[in-house]
Coordinates of C-alpha atoms and ligand atoms in Angstrom, one line a residue:
X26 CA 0.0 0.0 0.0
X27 CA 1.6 3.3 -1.2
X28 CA 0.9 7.0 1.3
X29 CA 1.4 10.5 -0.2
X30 CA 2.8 13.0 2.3
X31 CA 1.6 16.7 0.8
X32 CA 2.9 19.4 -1.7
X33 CA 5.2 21.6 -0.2
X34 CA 8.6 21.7 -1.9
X35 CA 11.0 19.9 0.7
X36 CA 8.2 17.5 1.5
X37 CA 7.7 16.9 -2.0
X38 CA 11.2 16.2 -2.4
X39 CA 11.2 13.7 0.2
X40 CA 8.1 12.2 -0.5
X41 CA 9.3 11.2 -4.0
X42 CA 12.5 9.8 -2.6
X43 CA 10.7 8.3 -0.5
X44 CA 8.0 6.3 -3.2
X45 CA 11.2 5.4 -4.3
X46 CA 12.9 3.4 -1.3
X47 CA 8.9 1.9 -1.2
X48 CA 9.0 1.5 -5.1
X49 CA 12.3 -0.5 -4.5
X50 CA 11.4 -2.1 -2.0
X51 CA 8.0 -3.3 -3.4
X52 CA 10.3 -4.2 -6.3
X53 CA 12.4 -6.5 -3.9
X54 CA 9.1 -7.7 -2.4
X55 CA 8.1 -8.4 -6.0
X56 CA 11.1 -10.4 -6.6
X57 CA 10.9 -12.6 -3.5
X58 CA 7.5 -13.5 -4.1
X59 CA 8.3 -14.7 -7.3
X60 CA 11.1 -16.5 -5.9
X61 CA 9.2 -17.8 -3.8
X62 CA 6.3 -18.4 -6.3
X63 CA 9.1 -20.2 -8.4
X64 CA 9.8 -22.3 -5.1
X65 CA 6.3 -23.0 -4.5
X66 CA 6.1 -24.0 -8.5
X67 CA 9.3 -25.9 -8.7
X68 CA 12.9 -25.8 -7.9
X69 CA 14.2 -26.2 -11.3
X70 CA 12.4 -23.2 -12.3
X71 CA 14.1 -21.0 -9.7
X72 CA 17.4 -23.0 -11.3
X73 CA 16.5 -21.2 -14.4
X74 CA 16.1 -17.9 -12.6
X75 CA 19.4 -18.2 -10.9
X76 CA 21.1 -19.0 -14.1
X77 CA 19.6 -16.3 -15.9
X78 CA 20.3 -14.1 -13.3
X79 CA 23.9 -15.1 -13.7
X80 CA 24.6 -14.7 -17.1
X81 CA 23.3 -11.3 -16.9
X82 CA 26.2 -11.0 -14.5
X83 CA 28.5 -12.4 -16.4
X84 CA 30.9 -9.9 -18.8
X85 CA 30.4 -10.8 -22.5
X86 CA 33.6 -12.0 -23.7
X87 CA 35.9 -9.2 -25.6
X88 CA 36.9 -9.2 -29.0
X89 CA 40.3 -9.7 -27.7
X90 CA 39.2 -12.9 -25.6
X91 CA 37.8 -14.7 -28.4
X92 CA 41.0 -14.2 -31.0
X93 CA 43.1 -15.9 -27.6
X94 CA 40.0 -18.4 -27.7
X95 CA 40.4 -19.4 -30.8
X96 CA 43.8 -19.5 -30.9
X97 CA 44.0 -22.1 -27.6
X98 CA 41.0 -24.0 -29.9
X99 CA 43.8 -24.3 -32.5
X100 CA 46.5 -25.0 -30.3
X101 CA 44.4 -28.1 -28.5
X102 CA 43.4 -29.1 -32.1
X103 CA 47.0 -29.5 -33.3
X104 CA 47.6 -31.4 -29.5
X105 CA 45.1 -33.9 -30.7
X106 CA 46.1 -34.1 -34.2
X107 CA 49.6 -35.1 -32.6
X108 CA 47.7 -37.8 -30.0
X109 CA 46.3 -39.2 -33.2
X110 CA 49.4 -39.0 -35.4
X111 CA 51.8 -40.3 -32.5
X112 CA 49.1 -43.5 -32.3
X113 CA 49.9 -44.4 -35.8
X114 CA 53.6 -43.8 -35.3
X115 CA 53.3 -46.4 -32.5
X116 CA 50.8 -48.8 -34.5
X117 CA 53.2 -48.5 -37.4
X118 CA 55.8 -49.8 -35.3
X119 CA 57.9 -46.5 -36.8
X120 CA 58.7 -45.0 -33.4
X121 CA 62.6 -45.8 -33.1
X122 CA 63.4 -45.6 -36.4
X123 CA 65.2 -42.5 -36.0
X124 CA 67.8 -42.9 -33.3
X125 CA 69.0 -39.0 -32.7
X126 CA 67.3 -36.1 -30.7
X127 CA 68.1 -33.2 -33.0
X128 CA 65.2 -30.4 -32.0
X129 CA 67.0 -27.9 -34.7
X130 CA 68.1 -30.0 -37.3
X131 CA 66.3 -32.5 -37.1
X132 CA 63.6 -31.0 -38.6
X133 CA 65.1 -31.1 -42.4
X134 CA 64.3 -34.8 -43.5
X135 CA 67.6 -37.3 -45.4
X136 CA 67.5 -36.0 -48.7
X137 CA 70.6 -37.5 -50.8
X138 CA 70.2 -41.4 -51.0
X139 CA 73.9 -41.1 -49.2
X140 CA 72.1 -39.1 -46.4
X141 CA 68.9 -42.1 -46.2
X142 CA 71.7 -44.9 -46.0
X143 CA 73.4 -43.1 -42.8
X144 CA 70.1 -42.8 -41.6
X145 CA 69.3 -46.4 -42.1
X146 CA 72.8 -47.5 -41.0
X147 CA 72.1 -46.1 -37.8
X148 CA 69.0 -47.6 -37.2
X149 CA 70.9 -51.4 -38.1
X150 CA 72.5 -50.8 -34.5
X151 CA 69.8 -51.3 -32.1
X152 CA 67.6 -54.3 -31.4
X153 CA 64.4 -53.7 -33.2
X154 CA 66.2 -54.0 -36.5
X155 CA 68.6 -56.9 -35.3
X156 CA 66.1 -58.8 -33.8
X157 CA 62.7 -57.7 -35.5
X158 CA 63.2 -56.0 -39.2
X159 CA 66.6 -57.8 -40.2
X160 CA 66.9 -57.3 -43.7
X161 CA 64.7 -54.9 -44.3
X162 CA 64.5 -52.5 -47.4
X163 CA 65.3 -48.8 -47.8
X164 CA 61.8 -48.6 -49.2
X165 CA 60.7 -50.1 -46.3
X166 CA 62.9 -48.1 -43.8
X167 CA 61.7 -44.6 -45.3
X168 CA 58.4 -46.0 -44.4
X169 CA 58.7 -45.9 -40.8
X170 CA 61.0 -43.2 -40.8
X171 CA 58.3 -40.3 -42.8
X172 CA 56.0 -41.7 -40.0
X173 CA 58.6 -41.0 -36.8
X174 CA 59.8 -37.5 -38.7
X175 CA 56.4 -36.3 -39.2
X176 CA 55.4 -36.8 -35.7
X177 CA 58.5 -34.9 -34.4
X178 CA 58.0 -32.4 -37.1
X179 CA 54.2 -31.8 -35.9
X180 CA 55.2 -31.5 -32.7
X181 CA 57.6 -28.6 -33.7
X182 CA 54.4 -26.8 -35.9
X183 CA 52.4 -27.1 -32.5
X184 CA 55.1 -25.6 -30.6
X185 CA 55.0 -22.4 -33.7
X186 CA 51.4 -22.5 -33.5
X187 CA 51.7 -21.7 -29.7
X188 CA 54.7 -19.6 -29.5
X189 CA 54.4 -16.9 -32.5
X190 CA 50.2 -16.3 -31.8
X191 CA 51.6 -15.7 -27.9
X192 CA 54.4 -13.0 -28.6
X193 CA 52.2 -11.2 -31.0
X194 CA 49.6 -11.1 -28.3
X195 CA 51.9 -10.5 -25.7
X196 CA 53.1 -7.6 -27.8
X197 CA 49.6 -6.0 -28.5
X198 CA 48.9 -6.1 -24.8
X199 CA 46.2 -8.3 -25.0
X200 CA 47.3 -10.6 -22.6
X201 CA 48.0 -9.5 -19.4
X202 CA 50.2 -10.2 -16.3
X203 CA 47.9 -12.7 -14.6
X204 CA 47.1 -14.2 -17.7
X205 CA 50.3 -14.8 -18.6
X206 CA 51.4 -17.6 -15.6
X207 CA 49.0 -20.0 -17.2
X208 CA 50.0 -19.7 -20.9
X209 CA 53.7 -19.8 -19.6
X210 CA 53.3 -23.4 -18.1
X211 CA 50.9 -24.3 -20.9
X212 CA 54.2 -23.4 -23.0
X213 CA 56.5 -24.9 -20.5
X214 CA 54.9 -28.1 -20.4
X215 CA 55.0 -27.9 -24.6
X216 CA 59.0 -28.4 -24.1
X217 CA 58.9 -30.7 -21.5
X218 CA 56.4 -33.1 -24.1
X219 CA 59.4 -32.4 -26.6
X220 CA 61.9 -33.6 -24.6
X221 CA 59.6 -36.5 -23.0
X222 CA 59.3 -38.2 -26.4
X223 CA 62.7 -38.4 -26.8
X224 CA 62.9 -40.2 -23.1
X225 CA 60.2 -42.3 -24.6
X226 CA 62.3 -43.2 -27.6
X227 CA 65.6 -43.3 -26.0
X228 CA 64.6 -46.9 -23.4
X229 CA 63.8 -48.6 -26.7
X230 CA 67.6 -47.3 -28.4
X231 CA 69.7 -50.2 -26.5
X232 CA 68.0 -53.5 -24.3
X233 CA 64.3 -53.1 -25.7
X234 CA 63.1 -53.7 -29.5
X235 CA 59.8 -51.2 -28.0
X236 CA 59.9 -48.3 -25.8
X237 CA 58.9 -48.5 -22.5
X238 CA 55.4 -49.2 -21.7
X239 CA 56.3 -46.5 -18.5
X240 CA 57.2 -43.9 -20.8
X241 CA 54.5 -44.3 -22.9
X242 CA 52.3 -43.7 -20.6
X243 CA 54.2 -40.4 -19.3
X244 CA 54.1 -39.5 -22.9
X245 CA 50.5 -39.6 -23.7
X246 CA 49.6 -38.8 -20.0
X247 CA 51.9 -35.2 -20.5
X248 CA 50.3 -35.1 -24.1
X249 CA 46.3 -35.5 -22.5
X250 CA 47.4 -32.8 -19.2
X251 CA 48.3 -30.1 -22.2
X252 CA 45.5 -30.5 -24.5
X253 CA 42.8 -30.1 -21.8
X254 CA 44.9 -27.1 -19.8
X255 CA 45.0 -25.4 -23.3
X256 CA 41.1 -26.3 -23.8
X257 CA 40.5 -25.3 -20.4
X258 CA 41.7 -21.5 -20.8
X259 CA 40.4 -21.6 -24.7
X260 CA 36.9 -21.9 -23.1
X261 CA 37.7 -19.5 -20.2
X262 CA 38.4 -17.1 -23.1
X263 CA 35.8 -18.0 -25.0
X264 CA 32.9 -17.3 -22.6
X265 CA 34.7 -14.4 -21.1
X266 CA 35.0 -15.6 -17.5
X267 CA 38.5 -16.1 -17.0
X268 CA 38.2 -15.8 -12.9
X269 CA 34.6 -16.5 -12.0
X270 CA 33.7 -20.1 -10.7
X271 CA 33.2 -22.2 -8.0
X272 CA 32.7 -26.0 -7.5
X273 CA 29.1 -27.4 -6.8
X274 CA 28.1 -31.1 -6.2
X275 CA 27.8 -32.1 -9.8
X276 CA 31.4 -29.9 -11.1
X277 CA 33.1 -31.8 -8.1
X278 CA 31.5 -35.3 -9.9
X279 CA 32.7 -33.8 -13.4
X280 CA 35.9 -32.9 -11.9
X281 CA 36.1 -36.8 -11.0
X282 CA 35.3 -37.7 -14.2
X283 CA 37.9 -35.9 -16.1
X284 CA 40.4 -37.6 -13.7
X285 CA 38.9 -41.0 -14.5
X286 CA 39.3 -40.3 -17.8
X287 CA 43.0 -39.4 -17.6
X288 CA 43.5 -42.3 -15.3
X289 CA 42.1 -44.6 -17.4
X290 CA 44.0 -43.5 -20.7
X291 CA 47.1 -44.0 -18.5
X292 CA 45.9 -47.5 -18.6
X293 CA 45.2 -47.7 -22.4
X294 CA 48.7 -46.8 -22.8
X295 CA 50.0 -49.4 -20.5
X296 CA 48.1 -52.2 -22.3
X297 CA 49.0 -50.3 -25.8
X298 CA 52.3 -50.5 -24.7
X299 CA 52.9 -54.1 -23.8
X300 CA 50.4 -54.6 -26.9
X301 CA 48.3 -56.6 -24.5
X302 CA 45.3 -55.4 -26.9
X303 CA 46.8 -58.5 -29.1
X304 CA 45.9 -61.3 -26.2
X305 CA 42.4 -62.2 -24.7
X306 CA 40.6 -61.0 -27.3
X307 CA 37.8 -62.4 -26.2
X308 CA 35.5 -60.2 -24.5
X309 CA 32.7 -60.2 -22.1
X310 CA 34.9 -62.9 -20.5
X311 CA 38.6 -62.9 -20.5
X312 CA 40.7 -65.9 -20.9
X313 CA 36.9 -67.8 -20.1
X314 CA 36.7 -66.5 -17.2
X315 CA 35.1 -62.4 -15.8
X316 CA 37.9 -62.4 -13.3
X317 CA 40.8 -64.7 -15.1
X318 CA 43.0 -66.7 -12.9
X319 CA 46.6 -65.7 -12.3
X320 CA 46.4 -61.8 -12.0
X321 CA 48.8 -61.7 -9.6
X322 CA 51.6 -64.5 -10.5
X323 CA 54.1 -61.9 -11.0
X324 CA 56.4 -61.3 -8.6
X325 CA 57.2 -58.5 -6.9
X326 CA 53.2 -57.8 -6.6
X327 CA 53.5 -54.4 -8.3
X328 CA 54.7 -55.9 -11.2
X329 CA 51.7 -57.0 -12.1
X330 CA 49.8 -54.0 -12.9
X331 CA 52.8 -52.9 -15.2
X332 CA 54.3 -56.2 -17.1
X333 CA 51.8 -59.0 -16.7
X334 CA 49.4 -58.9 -20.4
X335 CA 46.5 -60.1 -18.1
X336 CA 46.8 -57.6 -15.4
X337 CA 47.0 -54.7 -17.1
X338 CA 44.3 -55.6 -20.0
X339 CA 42.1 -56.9 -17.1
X340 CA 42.8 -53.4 -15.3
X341 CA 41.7 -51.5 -18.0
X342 CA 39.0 -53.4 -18.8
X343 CA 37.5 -52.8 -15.3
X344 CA 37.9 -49.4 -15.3
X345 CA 36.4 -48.6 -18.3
X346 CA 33.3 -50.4 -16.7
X347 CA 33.9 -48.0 -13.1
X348 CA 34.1 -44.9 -15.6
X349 CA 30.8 -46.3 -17.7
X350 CA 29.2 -46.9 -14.6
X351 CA 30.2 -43.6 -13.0
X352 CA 29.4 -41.2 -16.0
X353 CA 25.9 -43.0 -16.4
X354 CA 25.3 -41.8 -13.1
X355 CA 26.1 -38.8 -13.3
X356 CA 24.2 -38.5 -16.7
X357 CA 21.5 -39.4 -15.4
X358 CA 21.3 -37.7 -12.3
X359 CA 22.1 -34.6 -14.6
X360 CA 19.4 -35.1 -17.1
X361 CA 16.7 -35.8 -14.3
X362 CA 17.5 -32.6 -12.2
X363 CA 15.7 -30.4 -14.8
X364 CA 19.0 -27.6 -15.1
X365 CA 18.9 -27.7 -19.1
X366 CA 20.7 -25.7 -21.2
X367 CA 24.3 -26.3 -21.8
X368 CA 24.9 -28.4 -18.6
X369 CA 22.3 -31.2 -20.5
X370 CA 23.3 -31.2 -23.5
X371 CA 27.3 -31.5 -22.5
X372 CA 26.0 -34.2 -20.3
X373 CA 24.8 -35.8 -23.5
X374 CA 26.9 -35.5 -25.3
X375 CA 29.4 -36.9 -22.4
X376 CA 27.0 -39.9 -22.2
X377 CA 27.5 -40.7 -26.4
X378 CA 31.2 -40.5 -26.4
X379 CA 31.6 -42.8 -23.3
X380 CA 29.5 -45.5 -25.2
X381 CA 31.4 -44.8 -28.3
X382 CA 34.4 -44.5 -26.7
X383 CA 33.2 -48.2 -25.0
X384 CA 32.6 -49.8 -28.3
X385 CA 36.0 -49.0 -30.0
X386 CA 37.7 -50.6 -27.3
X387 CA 35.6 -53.4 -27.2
X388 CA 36.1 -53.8 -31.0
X389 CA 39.5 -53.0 -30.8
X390 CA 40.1 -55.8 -28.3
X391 CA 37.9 -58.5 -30.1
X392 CA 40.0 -57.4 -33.6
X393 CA 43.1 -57.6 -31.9
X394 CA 43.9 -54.1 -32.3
X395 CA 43.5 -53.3 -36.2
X396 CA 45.6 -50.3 -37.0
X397 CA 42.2 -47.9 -37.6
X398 CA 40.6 -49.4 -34.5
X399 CA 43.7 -48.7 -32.5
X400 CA 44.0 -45.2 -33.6
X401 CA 40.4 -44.6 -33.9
X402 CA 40.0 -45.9 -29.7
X403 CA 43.4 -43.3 -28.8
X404 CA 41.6 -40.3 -30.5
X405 CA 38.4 -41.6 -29.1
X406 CA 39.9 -41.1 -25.9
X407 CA 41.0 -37.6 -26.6
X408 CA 37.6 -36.5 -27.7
X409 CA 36.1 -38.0 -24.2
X410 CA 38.2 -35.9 -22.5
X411 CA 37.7 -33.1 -24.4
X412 CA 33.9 -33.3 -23.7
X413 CA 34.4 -34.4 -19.8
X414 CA 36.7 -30.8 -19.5
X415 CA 34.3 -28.8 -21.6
X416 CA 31.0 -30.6 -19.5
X417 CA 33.0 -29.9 -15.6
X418 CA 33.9 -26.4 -17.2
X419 CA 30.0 -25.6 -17.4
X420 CA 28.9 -26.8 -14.2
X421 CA 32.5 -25.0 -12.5
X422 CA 31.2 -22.0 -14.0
X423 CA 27.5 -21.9 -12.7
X424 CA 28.8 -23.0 -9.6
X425 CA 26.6 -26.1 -10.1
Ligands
HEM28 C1 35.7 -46.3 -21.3 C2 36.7 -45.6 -21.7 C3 38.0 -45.9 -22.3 C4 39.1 -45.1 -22.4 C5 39.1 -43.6 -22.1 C6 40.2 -45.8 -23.1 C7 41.4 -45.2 -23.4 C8 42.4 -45.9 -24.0 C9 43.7 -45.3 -24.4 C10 44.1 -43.8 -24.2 C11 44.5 -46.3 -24.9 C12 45.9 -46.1 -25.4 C13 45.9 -45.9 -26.8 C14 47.3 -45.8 -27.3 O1 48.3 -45.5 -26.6 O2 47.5 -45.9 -28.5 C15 43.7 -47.5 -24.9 C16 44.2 -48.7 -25.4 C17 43.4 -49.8 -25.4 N1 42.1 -50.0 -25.0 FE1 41.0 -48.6 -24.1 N2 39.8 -47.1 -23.3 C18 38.5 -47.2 -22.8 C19 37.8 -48.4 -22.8 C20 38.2 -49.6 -23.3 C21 37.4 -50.8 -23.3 C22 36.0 -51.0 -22.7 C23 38.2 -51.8 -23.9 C24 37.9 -53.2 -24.1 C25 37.2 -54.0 -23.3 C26 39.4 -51.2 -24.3 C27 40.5 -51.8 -24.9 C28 41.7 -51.2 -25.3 C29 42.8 -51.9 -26.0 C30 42.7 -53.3 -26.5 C31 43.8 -51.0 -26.1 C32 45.2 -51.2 -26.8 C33 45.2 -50.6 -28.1 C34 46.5 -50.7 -28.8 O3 47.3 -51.6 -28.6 O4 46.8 -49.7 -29.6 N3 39.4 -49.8 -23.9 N4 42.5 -47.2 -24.3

């Protein structure tokens, strides 16, 4: 109920200010009733409200955040581009063919046939050609060596793509000092990848005819940490809210989902390493058996889980069916608490790539790792990762 309190100037003057506090406050009232309305009607509703409420509070992205946006987009494109090319490196059985770590000149290819038979002279010293490819052909040798060479040389374009974008923007000013700590280790972690492929390559140089299955795993392990850091700040970028976030119920779930999904690439590797993708192929059961026997004949214990072809397929086969049985949850508990939006259909489309994800392995397995299978499962992985970040990146930022 509104009061008017007479005409004289002064009193006018704080009449009217005050219809205003009452107009404000009736506003207020207003908006707690319909809170409270949206309470009464239903909580997702007052969700909705919330969320609106918050991208209204939200700073639209500047022109300046979306070139560094698409820019990290390109850079994590390139990172997967090199997860998918490495794969075939590995699948190709090309990955020691060239026996040097030369970052500068390296990167310009045998050209002379004098220059190809060094190269290939080189590789006749260590065991994958004395106790694998004896006798095999230039023709075949420049085969897997293209495949090694590209793969280092990619890995030099990515570190291009990153570095030359950065100084430019460094140089207009668009990036600025607190920024810059997170692009800098994003960069950092670039070398270290460089020089962690050549640790990779170097255990398979003397005892080994493959590199080690340890390695491997820090490889592709390094190679998953940089691609979703640099998709990470892309979409920070991107939506313009490079501070703002907090972690609610379902992000700290999503949050445990991208480590799942790390964890259990870690895995893959293991078993791609060893190539224990190549034994018990037989799937639901393995070896006949769900739970095989003689997980743990290895001794010591711990090398089980590393060494032993049973133990570390069987591992990764049960935590693909944790993660499956984790994300569906999640999914599910998602889709039925009525937020909608971008938090649903991330959680969709987190729910599709697991199953796809599922079925390449399980084909991959059954196939005994096909070359297209094999690299088609590794990028699968990427791609669930890339979805699991972008999904925990909503929620993180509507607190959710
Ligand atoms: C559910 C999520 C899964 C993820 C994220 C995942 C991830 C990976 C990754 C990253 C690799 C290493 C690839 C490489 O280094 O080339 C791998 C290898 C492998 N995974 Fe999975 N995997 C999943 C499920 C499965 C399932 C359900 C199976 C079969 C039951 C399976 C069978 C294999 C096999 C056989 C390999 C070795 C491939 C090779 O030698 O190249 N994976 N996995």
């Amino acid at each position: 109920m509104r009061t008017r309190i007479g005409s004289h100037g002064l009193l006018n003057l704080v009449s009217r200010v005050l219809d205003m506090l009452l107009m404000y406050h009736e506003a207020r009232l207003a908006s707690t009733c319909r809170l409270a309305m949206f309470g009464r009607k239903a909580m997702g509703q007052q969700k909705a409200y919330i969320k609106l409420m918050n991208s209204v509070a939200t700073p639209l992205p500047s022109m300046h955040d979306r070139q560094i946006a698409i820019w990290l987009f390109t850079v994590a494109g390139f990172v997967m581009l090199m997860v998918l090319v490495g794969g075939l490196t590995r699948l190709t059985d090309s990955g020691l063919s060239i026996t040097e770590w030369a970052p500068i000149r390296g990167a310009i290819p045998p050209f002379t046939t004098a220059d190809w038979l060094l190269e290939f002279e080189k590789y006749k010293q260590i065991p994958e050609y004395q106790l694998v490819n004896m006798g095999m052909s230039l023709a075949e040798f420049k085969f897997i060596y293209w495949w090694e060479w590209g793969h280092r040389f990619l890995g030099r374009i990515v570190g291009l793509v990153f570095f030359i974008p950065f100084v430019v923007f460094l140089v207009q000013k668009k990036i600025n000092r607190a920024q810059l700590a997170p692009l800098l280790a994003l960069f950092a972690l670039g070398g270290l990848q460089g020089f962690m492929g050549w640790y990779m390559v170097a255990s398979g140089l003397t005892e080994r005819v493959d590199v080690s299955q340890y390695r491997l795993a820090m490889h592709l392990g390094l190679a998953l940490i940089i691609f979703a850091g640099c998709l990470w700040l892309a979409l920070n970028y991107w939506r313009g809210e490079k501070g703002q976030g907090r972690f609610g119920k379902k992000s700290v779930v999503a949050a445990i989902i991208v480590g799942g999904v790390l964890m259990q690439s870690l895995l893959g590797a293991l078993v791609a390493g060893i190539n224990a993708g190549k034994t018990y192929t037989d799937w639901p059961l393995m070896d006949g058996d769900f739970i095989p026997s003689g997980l743990f004949d290895s001794q010591p214990f711990w090398l089980n889980f590393f060494e032993s072809h049973l133990t570390v397929q069987f591992d990764h086969r049960m935590a693909a069916y944790a993660l499956t049985a984790l994300i569906g949850w999640h999914v599910v508990h998602v889709l039925t608490s009525n937020i909608g939006g971008a938090v649903a259909l991330s959680a969709k489309w987190l729910g599709g790539a697991l199953v796809f994800q599922f079925i390449l392995g399980v084909s991959a397995l059954m196939l005994a790792v096909p070359m297209a299978l094999g690299a088609a499962h590794q990028l699968g992985a990427v791609a669930l990762l890339a979805i699991a970040v972008t999904h925990l990146h909503i929620l993180y930022k509507q607190a959710i």
